[in-house]
PDB file of C-alpha atoms in Angstrom:
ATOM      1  CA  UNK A   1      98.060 162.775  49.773  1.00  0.00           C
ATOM      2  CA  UNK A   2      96.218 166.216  48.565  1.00  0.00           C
ATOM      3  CA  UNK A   3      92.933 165.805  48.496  1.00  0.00           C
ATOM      4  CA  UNK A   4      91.137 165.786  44.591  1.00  0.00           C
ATOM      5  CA  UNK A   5      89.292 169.328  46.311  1.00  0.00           C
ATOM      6  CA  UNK A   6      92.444 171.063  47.529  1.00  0.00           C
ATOM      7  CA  UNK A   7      94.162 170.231  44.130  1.00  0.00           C
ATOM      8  CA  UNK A   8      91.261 171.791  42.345  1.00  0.00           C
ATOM      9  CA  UNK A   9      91.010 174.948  44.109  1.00  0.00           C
ATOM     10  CA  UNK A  10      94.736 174.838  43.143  1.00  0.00           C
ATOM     11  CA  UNK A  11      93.779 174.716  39.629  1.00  0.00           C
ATOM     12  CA  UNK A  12      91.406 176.927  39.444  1.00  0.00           C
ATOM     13  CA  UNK A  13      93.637 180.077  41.453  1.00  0.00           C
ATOM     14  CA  UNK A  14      95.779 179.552  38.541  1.00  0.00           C
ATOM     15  CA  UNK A  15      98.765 177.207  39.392  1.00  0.00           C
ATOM     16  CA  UNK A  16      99.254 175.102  36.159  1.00  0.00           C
ATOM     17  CA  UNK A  17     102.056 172.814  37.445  1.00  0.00           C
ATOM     18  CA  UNK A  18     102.071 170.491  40.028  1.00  0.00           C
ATOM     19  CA  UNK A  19     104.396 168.376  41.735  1.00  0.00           C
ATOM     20  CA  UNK A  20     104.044 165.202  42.916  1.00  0.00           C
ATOM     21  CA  UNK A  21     106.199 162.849  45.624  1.00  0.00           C
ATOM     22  CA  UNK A  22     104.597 159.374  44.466  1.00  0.00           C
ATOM     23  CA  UNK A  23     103.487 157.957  41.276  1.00  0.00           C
ATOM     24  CA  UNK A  24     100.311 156.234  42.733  1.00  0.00           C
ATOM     25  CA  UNK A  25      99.218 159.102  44.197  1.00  0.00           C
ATOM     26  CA  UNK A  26      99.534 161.576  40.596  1.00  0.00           C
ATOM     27  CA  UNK A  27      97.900 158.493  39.566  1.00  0.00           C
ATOM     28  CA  UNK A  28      94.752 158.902  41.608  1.00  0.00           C
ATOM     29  CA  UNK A  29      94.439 162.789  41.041  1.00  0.00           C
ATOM     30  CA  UNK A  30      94.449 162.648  37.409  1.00  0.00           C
ATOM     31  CA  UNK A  31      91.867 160.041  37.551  1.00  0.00           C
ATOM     32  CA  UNK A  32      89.865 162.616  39.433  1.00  0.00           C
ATOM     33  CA  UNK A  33      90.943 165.478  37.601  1.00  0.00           C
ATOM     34  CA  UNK A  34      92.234 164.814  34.002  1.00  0.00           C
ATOM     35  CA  UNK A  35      94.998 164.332  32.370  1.00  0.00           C
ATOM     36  CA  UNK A  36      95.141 167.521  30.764  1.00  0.00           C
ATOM     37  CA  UNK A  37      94.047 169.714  34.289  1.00  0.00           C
ATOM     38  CA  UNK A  38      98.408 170.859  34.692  1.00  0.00           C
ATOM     39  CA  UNK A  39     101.283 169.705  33.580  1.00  0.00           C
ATOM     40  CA  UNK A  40     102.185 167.175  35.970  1.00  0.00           C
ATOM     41  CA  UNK A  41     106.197 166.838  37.370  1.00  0.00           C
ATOM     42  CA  UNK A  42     107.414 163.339  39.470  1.00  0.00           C
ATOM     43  CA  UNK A  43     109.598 165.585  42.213  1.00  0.00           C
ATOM     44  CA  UNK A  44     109.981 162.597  44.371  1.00  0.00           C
ATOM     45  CA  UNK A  45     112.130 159.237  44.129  1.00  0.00           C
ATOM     46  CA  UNK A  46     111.294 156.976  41.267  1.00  0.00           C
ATOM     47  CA  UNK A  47     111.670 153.570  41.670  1.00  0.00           C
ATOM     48  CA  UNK A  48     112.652 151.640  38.378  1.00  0.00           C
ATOM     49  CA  UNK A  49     109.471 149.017  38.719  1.00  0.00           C
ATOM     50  CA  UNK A  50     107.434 152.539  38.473  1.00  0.00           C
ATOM     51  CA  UNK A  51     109.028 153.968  35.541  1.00  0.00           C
ATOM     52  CA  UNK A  52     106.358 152.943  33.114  1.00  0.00           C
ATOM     53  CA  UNK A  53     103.555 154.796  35.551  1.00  0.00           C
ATOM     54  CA  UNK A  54     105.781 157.725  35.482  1.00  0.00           C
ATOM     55  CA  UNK A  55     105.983 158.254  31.999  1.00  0.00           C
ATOM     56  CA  UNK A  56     102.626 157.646  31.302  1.00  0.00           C
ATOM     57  CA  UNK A  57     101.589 159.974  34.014  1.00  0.00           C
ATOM     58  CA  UNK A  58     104.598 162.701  34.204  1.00  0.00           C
ATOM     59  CA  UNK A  59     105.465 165.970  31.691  1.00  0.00           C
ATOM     60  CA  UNK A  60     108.744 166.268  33.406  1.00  0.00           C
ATOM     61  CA  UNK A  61     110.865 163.659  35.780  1.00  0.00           C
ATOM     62  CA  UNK A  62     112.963 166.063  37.909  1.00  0.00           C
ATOM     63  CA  UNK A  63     114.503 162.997  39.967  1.00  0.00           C
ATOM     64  CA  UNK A  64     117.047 161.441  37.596  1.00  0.00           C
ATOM     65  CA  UNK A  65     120.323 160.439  39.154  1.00  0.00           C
ATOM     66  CA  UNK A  66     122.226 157.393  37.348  1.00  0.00           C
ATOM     67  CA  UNK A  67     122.447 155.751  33.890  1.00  0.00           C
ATOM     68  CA  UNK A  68     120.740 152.758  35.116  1.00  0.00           C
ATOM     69  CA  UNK A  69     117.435 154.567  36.154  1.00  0.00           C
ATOM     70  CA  UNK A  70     117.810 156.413  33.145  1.00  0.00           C
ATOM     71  CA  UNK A  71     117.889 153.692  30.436  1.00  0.00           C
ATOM     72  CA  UNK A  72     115.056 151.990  32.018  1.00  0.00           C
ATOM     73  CA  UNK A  73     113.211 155.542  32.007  1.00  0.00           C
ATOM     74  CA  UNK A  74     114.324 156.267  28.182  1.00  0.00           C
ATOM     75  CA  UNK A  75     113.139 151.937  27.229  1.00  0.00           C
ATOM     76  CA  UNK A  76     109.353 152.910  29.198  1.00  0.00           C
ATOM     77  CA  UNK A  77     109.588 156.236  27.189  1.00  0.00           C
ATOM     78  CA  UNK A  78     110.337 154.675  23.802  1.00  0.00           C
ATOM     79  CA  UNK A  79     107.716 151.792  24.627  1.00  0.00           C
ATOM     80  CA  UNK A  80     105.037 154.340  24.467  1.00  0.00           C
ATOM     81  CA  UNK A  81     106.026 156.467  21.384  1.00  0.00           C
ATOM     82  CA  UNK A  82     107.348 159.620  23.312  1.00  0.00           C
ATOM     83  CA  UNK A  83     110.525 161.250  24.697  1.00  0.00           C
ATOM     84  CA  UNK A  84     110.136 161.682  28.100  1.00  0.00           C
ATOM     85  CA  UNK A  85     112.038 165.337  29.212  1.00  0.00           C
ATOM     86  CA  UNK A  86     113.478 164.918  32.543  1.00  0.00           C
ATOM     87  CA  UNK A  87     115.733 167.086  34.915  1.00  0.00           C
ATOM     88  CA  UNK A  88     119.144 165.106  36.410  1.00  0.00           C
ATOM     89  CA  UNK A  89     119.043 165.300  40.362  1.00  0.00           C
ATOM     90  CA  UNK A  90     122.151 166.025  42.100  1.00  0.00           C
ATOM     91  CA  UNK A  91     122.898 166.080  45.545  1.00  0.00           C
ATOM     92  CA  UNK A  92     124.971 169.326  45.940  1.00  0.00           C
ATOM     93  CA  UNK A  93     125.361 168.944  49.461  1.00  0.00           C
ATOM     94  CA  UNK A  94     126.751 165.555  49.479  1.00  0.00           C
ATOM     95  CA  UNK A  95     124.362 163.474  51.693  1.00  0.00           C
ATOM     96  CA  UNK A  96     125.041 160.280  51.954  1.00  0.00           C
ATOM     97  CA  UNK A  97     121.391 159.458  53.337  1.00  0.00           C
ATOM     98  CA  UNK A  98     119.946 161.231  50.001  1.00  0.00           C
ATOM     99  CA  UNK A  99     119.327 160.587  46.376  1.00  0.00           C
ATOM    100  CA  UNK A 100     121.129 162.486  43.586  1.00  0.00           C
ATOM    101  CA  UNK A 101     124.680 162.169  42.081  1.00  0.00           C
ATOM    102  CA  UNK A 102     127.554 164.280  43.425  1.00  0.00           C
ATOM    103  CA  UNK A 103     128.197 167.433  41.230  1.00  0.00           C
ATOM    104  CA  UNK A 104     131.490 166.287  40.340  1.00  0.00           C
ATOM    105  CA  UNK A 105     129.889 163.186  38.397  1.00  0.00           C
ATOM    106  CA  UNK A 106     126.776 165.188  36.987  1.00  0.00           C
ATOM    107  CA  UNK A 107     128.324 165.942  33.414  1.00  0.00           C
ATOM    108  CA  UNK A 108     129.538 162.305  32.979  1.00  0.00           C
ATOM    109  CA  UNK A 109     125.887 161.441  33.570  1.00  0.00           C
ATOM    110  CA  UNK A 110     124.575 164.218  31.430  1.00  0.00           C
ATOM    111  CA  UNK A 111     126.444 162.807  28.364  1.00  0.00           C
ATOM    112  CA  UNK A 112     125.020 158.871  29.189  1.00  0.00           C
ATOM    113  CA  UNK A 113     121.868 160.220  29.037  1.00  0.00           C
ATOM    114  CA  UNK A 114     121.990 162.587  25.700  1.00  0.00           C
ATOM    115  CA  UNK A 115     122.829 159.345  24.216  1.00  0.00           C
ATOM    116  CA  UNK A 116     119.392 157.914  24.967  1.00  0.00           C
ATOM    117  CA  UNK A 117     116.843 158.511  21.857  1.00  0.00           C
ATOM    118  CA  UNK A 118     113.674 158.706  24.153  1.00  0.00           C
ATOM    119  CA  UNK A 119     115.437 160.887  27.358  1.00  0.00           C
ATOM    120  CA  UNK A 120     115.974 164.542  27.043  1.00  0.00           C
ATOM    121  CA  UNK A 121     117.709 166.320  29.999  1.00  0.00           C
ATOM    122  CA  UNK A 122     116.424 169.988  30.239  1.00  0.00           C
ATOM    123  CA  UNK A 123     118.034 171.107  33.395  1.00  0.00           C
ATOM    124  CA  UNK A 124     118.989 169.939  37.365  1.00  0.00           C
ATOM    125  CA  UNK A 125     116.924 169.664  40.831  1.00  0.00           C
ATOM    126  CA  UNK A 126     118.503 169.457  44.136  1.00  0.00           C
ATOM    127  CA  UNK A 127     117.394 169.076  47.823  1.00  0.00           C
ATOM    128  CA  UNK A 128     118.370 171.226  49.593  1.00  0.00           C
ATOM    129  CA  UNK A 129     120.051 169.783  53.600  1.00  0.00           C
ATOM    130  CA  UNK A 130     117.564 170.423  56.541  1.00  0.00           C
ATOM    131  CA  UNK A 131     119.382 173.340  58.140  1.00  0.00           C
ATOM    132  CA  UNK A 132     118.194 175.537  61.089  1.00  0.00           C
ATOM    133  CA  UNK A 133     117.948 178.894  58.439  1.00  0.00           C
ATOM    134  CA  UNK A 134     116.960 179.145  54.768  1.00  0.00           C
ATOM    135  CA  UNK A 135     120.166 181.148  54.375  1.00  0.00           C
ATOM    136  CA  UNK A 136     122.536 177.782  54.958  1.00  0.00           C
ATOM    137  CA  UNK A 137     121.501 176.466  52.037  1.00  0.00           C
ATOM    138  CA  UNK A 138     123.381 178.593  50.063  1.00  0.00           C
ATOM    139  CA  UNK A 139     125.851 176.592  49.600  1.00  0.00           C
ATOM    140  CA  UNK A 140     124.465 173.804  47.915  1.00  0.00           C
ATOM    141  CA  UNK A 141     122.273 176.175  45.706  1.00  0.00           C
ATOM    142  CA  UNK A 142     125.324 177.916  44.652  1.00  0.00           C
ATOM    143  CA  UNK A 143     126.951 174.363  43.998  1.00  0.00           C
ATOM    144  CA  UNK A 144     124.449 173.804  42.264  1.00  0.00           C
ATOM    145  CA  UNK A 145     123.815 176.820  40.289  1.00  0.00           C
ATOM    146  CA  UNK A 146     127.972 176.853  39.209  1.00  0.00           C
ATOM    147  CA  UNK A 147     126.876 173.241  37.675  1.00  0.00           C
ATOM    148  CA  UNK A 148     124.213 174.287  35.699  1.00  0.00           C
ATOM    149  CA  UNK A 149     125.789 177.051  34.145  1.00  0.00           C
ATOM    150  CA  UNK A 150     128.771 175.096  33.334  1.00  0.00           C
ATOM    151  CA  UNK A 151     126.613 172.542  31.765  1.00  0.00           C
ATOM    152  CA  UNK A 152     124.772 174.989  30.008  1.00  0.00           C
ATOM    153  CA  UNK A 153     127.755 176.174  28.107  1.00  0.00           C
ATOM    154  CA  UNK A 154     128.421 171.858  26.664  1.00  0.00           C
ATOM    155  CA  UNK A 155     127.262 171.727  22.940  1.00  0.00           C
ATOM    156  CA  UNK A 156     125.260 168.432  23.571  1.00  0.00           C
ATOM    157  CA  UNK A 157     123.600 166.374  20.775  1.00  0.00           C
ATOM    158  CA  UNK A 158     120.090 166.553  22.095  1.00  0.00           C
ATOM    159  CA  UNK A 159     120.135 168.104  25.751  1.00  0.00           C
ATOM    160  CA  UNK A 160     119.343 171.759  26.352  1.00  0.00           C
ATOM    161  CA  UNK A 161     120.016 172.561  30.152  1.00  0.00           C
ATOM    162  CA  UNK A 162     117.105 175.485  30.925  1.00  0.00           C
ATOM    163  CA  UNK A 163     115.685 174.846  34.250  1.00  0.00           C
ATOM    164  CA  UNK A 164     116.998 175.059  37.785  1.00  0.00           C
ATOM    165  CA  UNK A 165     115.021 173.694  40.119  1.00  0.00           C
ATOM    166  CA  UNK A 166     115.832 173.956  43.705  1.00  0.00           C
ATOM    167  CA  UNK A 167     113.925 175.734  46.991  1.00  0.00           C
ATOM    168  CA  UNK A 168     110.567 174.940  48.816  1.00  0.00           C
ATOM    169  CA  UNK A 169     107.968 176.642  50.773  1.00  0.00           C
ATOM    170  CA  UNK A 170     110.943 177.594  53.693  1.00  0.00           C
ATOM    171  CA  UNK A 171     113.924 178.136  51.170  1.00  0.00           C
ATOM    172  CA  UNK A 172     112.620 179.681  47.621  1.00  0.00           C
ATOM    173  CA  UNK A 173     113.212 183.338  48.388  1.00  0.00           C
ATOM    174  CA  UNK A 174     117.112 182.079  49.034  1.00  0.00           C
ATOM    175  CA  UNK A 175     117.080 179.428  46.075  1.00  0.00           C
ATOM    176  CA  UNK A 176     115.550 182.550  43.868  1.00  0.00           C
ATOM    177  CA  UNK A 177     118.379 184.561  44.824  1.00  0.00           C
ATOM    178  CA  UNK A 178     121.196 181.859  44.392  1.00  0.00           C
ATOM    179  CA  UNK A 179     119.415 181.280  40.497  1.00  0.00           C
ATOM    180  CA  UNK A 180     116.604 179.074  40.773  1.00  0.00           C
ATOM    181  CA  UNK A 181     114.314 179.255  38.107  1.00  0.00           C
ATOM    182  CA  UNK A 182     111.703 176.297  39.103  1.00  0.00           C
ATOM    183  CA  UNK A 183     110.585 176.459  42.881  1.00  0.00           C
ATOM    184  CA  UNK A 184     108.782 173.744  44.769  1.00  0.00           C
ATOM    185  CA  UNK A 185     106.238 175.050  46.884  1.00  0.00           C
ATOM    186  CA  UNK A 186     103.834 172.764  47.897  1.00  0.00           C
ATOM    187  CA  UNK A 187     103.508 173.291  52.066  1.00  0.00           C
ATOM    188  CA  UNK A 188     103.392 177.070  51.153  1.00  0.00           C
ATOM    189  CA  UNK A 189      99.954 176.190  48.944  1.00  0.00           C
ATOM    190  CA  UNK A 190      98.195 173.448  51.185  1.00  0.00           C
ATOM    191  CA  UNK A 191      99.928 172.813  54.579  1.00  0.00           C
ATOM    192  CA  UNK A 192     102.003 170.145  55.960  1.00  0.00           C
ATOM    193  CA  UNK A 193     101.562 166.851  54.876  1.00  0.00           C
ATOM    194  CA  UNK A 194      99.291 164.727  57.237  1.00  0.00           C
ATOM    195  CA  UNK A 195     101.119 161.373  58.398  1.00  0.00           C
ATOM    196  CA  UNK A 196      98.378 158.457  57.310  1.00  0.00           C
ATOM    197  CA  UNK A 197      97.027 156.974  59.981  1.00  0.00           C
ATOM    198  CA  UNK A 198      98.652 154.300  62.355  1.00  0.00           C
ATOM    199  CA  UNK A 199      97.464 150.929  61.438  1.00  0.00           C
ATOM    200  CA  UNK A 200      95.722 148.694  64.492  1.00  0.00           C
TER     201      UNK A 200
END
């Protein structure tokens, strides 16, 4: 977890959006913090028991990947008087060990969710593979990319696909290139993540 301190400093250089990886944690900084100190995005798995935290506590849910997560996400979001923009996560490299639905399946999904009242998709995320050079990620940026333009040409009832999010700290200059137009940069603003302690 970033510390309340290292988040501030954040703040105050002038980044107003951050990411988070877990709910309880985006929890804990904006008690610190404020609501109101950034917009705040979920960029990490949600769990359907946390959807209710996450749309109290999220602007933007960029890790949406199946109608199932999504209708509990849009029933927490109408709950609370508010419709909840998120982004639909696709795995564009086709990993079975990762979250995200394959490209092929991301416009069927797309429509599900326009359907909802309280969801609004505004664009796609992906993760990229770990790979030995920025560069071969390509690929599954470019997948990725050729998706969200398609999309972006559907005349849906309430979705409006703007944002592209794909590339961190080691792969944004390549994402950039391939048509990113949200980056994740975390490690590049406050180091590596420290593993929590073993337990004794």
């Amino acid at each position: 977890m970033r510390t309340v301190d290292e988040v501030r400093a954040t703040l105050g250089a002038g980044i107003a959006v951050i990411g988070e990886n877990y709910v309880q944690e985006a929890e804990a900084l904006q008690a610190a913090l404020g609501r109101q100190a950034a917009e705040w995005h979920l960029i990490g798995h949600l769990q359907r028991n946390k959807a209710k935290d996450a749309v109290r506590l999220f602007d933007l849910i960029q890790t949406v990947d199946s109608e199932r997560l999504a209708a509990v996400v849009d029933a927490a979001s109408r709950a609370v008087g508010r419709v909840t923009p998120i982004l639909v996560e696709v795995n564009s490299a086709r990993e079975p060990q990762k979250a995200g639905i394959a490209p092929e399946d991301a416009l069927d999904l797309v429509r599900a969710i326009d359907r909802l009242e309280s969801l609004r998709v505004v664009g796609l995320m992906t993760m990229g593979p770990l790979v030995a050079a920025p560069d071969e990620l390509r690929p599954a940026f470019r997948v990725t990319r050729q998706l969200f333009e398609s999309l972006r040409a559907v005349a849906f009832a309430r979705s409006r696909i703007e944002v592209l999010s794909m590339g961190m700290s080691d792969s944004y200059r390549v994402a950039v290139e391939e048509g990113a137009t949200m980056i994740r940069v975390g490690t590049a603003l406050f180091g590596s993540r420290q593993a929590p302690p073993a337990r004794t």
